[in-house]
PDB file of C-alpha atoms in Angstrom:
ATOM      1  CA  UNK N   1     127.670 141.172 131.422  1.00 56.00           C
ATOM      2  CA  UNK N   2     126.999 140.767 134.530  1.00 61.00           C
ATOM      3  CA  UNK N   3     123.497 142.098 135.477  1.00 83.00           C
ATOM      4  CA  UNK N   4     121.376 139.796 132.603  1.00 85.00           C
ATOM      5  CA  UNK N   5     118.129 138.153 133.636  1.00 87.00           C
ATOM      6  CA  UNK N   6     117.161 135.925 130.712  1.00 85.00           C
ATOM      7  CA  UNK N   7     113.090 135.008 130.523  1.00 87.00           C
ATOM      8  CA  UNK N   8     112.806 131.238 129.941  1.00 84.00           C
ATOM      9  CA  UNK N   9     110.136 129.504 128.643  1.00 84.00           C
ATOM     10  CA  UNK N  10     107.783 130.515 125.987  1.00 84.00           C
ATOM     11  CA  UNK N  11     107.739 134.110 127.361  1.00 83.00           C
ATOM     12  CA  UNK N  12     110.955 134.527 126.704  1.00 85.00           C
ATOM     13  CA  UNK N  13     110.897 133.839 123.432  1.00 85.00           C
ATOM     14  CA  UNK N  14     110.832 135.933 120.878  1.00 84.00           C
ATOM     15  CA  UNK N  15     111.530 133.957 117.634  1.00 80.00           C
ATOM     16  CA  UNK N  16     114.499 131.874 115.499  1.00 76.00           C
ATOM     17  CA  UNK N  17     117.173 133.775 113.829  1.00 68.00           C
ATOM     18  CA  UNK N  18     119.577 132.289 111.408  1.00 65.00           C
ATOM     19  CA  UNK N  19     121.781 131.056 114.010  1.00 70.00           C
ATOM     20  CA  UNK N  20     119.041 129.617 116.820  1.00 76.00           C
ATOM     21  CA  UNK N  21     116.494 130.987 119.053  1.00 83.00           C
ATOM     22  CA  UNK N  22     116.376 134.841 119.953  1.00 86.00           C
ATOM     23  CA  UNK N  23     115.626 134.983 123.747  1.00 86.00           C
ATOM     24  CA  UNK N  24     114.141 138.330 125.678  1.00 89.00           C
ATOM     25  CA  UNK N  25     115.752 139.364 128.641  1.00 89.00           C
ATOM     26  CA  UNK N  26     116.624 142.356 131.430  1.00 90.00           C
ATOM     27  CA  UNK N  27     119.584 144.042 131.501  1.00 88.00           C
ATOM     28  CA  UNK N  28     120.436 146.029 134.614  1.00 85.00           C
ATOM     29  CA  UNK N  29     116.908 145.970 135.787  1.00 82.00           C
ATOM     30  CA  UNK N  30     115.048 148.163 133.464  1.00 77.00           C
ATOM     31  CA  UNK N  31     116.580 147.544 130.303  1.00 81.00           C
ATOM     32  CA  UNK N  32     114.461 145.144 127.903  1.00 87.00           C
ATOM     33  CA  UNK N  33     117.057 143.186 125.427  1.00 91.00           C
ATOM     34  CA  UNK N  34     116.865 140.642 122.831  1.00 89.00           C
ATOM     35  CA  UNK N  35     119.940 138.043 123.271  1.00 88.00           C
ATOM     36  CA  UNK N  36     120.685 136.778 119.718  1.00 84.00           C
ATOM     37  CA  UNK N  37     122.973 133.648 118.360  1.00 81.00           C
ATOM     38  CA  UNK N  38     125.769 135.204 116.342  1.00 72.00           C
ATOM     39  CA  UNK N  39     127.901 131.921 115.623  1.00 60.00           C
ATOM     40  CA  UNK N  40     127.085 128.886 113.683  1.00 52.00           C
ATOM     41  CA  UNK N  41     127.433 125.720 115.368  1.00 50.00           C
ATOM     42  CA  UNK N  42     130.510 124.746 112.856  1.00 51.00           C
ATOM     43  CA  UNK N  43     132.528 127.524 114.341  1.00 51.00           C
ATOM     44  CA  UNK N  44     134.254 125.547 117.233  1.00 55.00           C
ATOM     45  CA  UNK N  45     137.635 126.035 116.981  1.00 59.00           C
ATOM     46  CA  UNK N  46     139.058 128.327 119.648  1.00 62.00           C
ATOM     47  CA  UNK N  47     140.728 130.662 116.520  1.00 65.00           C
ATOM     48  CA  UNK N  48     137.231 131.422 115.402  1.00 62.00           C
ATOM     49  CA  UNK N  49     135.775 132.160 118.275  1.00 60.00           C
ATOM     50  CA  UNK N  50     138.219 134.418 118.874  1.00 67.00           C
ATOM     51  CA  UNK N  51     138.002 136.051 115.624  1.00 68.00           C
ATOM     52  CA  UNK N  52     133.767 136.176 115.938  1.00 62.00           C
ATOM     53  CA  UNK N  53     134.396 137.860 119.326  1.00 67.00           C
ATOM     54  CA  UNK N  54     137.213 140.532 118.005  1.00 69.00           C
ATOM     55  CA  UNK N  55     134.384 141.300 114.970  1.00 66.00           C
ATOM     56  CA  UNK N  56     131.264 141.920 117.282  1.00 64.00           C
ATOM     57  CA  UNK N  57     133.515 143.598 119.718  1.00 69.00           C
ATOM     58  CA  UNK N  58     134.602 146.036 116.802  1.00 69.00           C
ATOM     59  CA  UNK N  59     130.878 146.351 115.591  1.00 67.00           C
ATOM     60  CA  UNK N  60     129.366 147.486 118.944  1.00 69.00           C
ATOM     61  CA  UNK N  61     132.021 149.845 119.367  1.00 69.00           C
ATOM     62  CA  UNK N  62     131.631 151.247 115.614  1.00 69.00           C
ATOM     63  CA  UNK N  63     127.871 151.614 115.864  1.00 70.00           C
ATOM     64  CA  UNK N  64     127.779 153.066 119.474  1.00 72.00           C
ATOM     65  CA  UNK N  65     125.843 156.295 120.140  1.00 75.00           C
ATOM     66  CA  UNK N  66     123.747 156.527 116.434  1.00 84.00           C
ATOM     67  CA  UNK N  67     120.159 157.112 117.345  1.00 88.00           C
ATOM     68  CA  UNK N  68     119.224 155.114 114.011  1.00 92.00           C
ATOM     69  CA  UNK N  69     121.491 152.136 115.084  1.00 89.00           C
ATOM     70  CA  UNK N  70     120.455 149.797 117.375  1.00 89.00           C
ATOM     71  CA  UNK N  71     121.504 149.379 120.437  1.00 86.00           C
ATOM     72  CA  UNK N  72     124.301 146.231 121.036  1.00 84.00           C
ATOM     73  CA  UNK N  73     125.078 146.369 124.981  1.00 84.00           C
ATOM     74  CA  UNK N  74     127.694 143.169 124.603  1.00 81.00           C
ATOM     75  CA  UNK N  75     128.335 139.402 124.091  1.00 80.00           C
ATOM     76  CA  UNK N  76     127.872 136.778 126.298  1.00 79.00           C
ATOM     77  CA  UNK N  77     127.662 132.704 126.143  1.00 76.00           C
ATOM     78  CA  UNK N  78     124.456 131.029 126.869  1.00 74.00           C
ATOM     79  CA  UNK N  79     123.461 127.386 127.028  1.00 66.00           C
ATOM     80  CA  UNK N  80     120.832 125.644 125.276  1.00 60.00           C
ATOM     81  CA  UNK N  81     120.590 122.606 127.373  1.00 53.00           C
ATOM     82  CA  UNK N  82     122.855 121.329 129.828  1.00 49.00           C
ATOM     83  CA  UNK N  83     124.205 118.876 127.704  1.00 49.00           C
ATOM     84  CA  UNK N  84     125.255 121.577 125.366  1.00 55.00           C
ATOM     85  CA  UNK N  85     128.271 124.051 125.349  1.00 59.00           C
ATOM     86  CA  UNK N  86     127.612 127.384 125.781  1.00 63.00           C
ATOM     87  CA  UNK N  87     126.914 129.651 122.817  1.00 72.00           C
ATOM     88  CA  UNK N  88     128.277 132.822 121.707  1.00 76.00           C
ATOM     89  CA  UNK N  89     125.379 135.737 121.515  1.00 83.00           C
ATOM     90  CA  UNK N  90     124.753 139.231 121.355  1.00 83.00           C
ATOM     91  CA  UNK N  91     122.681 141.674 123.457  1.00 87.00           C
ATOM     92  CA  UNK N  92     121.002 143.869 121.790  1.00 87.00           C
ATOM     93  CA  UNK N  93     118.141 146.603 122.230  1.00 87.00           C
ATOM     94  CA  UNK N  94     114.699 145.173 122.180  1.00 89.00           C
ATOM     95  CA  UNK N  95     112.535 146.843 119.308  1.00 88.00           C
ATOM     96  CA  UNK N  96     108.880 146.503 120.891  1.00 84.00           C
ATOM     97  CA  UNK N  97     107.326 147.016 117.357  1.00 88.00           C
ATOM     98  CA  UNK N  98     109.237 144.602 115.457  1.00 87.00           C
ATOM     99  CA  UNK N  99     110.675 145.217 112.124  1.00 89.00           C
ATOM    100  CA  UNK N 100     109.618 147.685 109.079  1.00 93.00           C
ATOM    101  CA  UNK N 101     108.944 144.560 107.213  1.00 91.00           C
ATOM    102  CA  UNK N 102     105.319 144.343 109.199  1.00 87.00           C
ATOM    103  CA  UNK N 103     104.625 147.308 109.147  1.00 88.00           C
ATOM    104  CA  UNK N 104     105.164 147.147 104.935  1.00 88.00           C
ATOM    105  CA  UNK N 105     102.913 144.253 104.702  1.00 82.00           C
ATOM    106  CA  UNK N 106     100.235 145.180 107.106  1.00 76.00           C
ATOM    107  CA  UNK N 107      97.074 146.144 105.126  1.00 66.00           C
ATOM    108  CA  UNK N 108      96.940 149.655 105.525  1.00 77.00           C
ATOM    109  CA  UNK N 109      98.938 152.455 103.187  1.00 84.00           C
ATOM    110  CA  UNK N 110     101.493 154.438 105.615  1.00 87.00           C
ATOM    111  CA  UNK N 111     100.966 158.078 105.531  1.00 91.00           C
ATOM    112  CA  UNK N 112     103.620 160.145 103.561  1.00 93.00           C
ATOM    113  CA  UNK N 113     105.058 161.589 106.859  1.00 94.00           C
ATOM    114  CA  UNK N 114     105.061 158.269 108.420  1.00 93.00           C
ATOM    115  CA  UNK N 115     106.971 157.192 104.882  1.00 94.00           C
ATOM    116  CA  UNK N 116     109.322 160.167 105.076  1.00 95.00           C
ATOM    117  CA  UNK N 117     110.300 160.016 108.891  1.00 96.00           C
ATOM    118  CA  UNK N 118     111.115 156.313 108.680  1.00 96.00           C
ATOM    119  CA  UNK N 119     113.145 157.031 105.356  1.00 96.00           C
ATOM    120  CA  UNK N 120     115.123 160.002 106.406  1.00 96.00           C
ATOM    121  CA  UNK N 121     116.273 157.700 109.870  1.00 96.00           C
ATOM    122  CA  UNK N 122     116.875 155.178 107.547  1.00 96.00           C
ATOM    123  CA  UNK N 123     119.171 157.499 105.588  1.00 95.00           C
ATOM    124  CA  UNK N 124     121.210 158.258 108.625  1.00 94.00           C
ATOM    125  CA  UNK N 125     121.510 155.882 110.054  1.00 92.00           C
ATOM    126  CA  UNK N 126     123.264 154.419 106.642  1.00 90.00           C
ATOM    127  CA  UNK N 127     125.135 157.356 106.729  1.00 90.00           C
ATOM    128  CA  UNK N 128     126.719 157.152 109.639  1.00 87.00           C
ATOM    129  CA  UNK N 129     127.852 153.377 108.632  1.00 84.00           C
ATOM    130  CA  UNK N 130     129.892 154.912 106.052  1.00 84.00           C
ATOM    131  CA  UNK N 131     130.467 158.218 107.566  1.00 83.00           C
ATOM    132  CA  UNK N 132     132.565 155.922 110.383  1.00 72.00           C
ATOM    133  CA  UNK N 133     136.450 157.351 110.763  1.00 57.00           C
ATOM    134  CA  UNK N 134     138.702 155.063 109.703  1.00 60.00           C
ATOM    135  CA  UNK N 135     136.532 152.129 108.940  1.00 62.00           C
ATOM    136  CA  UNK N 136     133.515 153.100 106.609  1.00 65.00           C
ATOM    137  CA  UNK N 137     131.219 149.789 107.842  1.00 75.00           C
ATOM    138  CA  UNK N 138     129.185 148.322 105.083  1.00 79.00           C
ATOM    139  CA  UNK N 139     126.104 147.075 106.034  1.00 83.00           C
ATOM    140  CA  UNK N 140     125.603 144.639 102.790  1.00 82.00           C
ATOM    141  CA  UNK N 141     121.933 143.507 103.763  1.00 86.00           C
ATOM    142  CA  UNK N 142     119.807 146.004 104.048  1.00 90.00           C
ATOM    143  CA  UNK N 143     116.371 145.083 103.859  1.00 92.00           C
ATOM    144  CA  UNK N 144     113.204 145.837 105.577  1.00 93.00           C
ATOM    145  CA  UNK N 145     113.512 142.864 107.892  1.00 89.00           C
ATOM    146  CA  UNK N 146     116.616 144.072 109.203  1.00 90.00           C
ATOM    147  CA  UNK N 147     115.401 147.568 110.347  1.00 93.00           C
ATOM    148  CA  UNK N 148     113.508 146.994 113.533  1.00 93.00           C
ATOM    149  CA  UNK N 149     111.201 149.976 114.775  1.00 94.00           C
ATOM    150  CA  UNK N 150     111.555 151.317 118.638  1.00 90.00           C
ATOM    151  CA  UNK N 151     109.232 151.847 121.527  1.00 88.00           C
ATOM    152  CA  UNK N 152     109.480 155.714 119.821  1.00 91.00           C
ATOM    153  CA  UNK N 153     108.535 154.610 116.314  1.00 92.00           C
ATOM    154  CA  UNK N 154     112.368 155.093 115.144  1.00 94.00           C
ATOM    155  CA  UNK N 155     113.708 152.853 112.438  1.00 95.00           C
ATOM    156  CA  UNK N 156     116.730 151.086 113.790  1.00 94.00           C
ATOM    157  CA  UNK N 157     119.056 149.181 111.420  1.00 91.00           C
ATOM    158  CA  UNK N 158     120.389 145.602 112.853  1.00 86.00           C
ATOM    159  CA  UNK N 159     121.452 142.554 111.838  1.00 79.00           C
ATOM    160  CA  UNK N 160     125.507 143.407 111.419  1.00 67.00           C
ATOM    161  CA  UNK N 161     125.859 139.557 110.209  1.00 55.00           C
ATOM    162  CA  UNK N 162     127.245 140.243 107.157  1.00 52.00           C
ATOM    163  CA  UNK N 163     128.692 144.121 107.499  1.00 55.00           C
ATOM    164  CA  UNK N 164     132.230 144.637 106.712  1.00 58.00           C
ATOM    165  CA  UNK N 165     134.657 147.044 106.806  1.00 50.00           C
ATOM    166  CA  UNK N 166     135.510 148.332 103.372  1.00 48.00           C
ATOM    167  CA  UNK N 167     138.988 147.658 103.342  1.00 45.00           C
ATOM    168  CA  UNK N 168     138.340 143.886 104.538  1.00 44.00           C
ATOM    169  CA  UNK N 169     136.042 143.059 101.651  1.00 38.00           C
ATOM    170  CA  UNK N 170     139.428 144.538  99.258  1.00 32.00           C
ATOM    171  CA  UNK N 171     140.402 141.201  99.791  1.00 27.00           C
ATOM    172  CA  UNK N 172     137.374 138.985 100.488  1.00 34.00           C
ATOM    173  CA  UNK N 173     136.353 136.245  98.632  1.00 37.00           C
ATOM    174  CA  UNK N 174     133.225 135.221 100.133  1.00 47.00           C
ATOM    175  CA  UNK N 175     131.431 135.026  97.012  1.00 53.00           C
ATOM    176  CA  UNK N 176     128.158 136.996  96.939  1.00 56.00           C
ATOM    177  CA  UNK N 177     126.674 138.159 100.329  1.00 65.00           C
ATOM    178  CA  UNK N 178     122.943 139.651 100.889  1.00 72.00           C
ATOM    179  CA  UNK N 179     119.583 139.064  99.436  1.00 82.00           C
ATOM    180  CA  UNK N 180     118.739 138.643  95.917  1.00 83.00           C
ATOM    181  CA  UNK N 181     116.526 141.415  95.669  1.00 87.00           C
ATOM    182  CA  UNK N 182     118.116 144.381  97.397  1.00 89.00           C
ATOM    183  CA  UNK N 183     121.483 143.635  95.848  1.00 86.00           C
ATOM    184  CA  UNK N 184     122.970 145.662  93.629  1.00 84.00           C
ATOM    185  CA  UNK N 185     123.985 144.660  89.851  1.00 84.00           C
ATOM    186  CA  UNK N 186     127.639 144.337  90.073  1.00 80.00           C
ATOM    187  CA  UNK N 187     127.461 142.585  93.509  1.00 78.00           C
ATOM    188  CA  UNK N 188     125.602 139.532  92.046  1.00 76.00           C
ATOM    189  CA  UNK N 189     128.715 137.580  90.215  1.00 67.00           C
ATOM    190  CA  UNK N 190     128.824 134.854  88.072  1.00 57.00           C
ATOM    191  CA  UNK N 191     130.948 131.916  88.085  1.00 56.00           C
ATOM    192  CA  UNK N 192     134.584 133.161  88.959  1.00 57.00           C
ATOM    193  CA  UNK N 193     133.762 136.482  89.444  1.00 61.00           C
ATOM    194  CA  UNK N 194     134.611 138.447  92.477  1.00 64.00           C
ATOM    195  CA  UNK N 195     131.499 140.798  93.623  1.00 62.00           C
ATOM    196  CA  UNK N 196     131.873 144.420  94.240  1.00 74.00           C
ATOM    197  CA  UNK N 197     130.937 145.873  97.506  1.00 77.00           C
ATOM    198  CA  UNK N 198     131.283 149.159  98.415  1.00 81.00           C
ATOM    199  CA  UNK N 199     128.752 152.053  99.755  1.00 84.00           C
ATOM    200  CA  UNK N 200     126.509 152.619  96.304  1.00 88.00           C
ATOM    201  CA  UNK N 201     125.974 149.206  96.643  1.00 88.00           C
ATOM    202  CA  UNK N 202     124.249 149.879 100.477  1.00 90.00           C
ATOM    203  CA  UNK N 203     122.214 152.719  98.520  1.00 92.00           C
ATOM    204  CA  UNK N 204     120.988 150.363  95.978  1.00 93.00           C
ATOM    205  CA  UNK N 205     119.425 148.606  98.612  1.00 93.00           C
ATOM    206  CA  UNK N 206     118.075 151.841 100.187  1.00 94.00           C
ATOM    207  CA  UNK N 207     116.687 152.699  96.888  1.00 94.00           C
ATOM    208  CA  UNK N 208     114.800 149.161  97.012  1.00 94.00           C
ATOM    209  CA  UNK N 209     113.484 150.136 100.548  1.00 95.00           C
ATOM    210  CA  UNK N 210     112.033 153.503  99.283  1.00 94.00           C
ATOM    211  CA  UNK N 211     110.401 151.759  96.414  1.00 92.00           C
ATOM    212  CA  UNK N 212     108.614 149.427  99.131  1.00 91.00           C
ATOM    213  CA  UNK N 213     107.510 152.032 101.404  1.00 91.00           C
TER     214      UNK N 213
END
């Protein structure tokens, strides 16, 4: 990336996400972006990195060109102080309106076509997740928080953190990933047991977001 202005200072920020502080910035000039941590401080060895890299490389490529998707322009390495090695983040599109999550809790009822057109982009944009050739992406945390709305009032599903691939999480055993309640039955495990992700689970959670809206 090599045309990135990043807006320091309190201006440029735009909150903490579960990896450090989301910055705004301009890409290219006219294009506002959020610039988000996507690696925990633990992850220093130069194996991970590499492997954190190869999955948000994958990820931006998968989700390209979905009008329901945000956008993810690339990954660069920014530093947090000078004393500090850079860290590894991702550029994303800037949702001006912030996430479904406000808009849920704000006062006011939505009106039913308000409801509908955020739930049918919803829908397709989950759709084309696990409509994806050869990969069918599993989002695995979908959640009001994590569906930001545009400068054109379109939902946009984000935070990729913990998607997977389907035939990754075969063989995962990450234990339980997601939150508690937009998670389907059989992914919540107990003791030894291995949770089962697949697609229904991502419509459980969709089911959970209708029920909210």
């Amino acid at each position: 990336i090599d045309k990135l202005k990043i807006i320091q200072g309190k201006k440029g920020r735009l909150g903490k996400g579960a990896f450090g502080i989301v910055r705004k910035g301009i890409l290219d000039g006219i294009h506002d972006v959020a610039i988000k941590p996507i690696i925990c401080d633990d992850l220093d060895s130069p194996i991970q990195y590499q492997e954190a890299i190869k999955e948000s490389i994958k990820m931006i490529k998968a989700t390209t060109g979905c009008r329901y998707i945000v956008n993810y322009y690339g990954i660069c390495r920014v530093e947090e102080t000078d004393d500090e090695e850079a860290q590894l983040h991702i550029i994303m599109e800037l949702a001006h309106y912030g996430s479904l999550r406000k808009l849920i809790t704000h006062d006011e009822k939505m009106p039913l076509p308000v409801i509908l057109h955020f739930s049918i982009g919803i829908t397709k944009g989950v759709h084309h997740l696990h409509s994806l050739l050869n990969i069918e992406m599993l989002h695995r945390d979908l959640k009001p928080d994590n569906i930001l709305i545009s400068k054109t009032l379109e939902p946009l599903l984000t935070d990729f953190g913990l998607a997977k691939t389907k035939n990754t999480l075969t063989s995962s055993k990450g234990g339980m990933k997601g939150t508690p309640n937009y998670m389907a039955p059989e992914t919540i495990c107990i003791d030894d047991d291995q949770p089962l992700y697949s697609t229904k689970s991502d419509i459980f959670a969709l089911g959970m977001i209708f029920y909210e809206l």
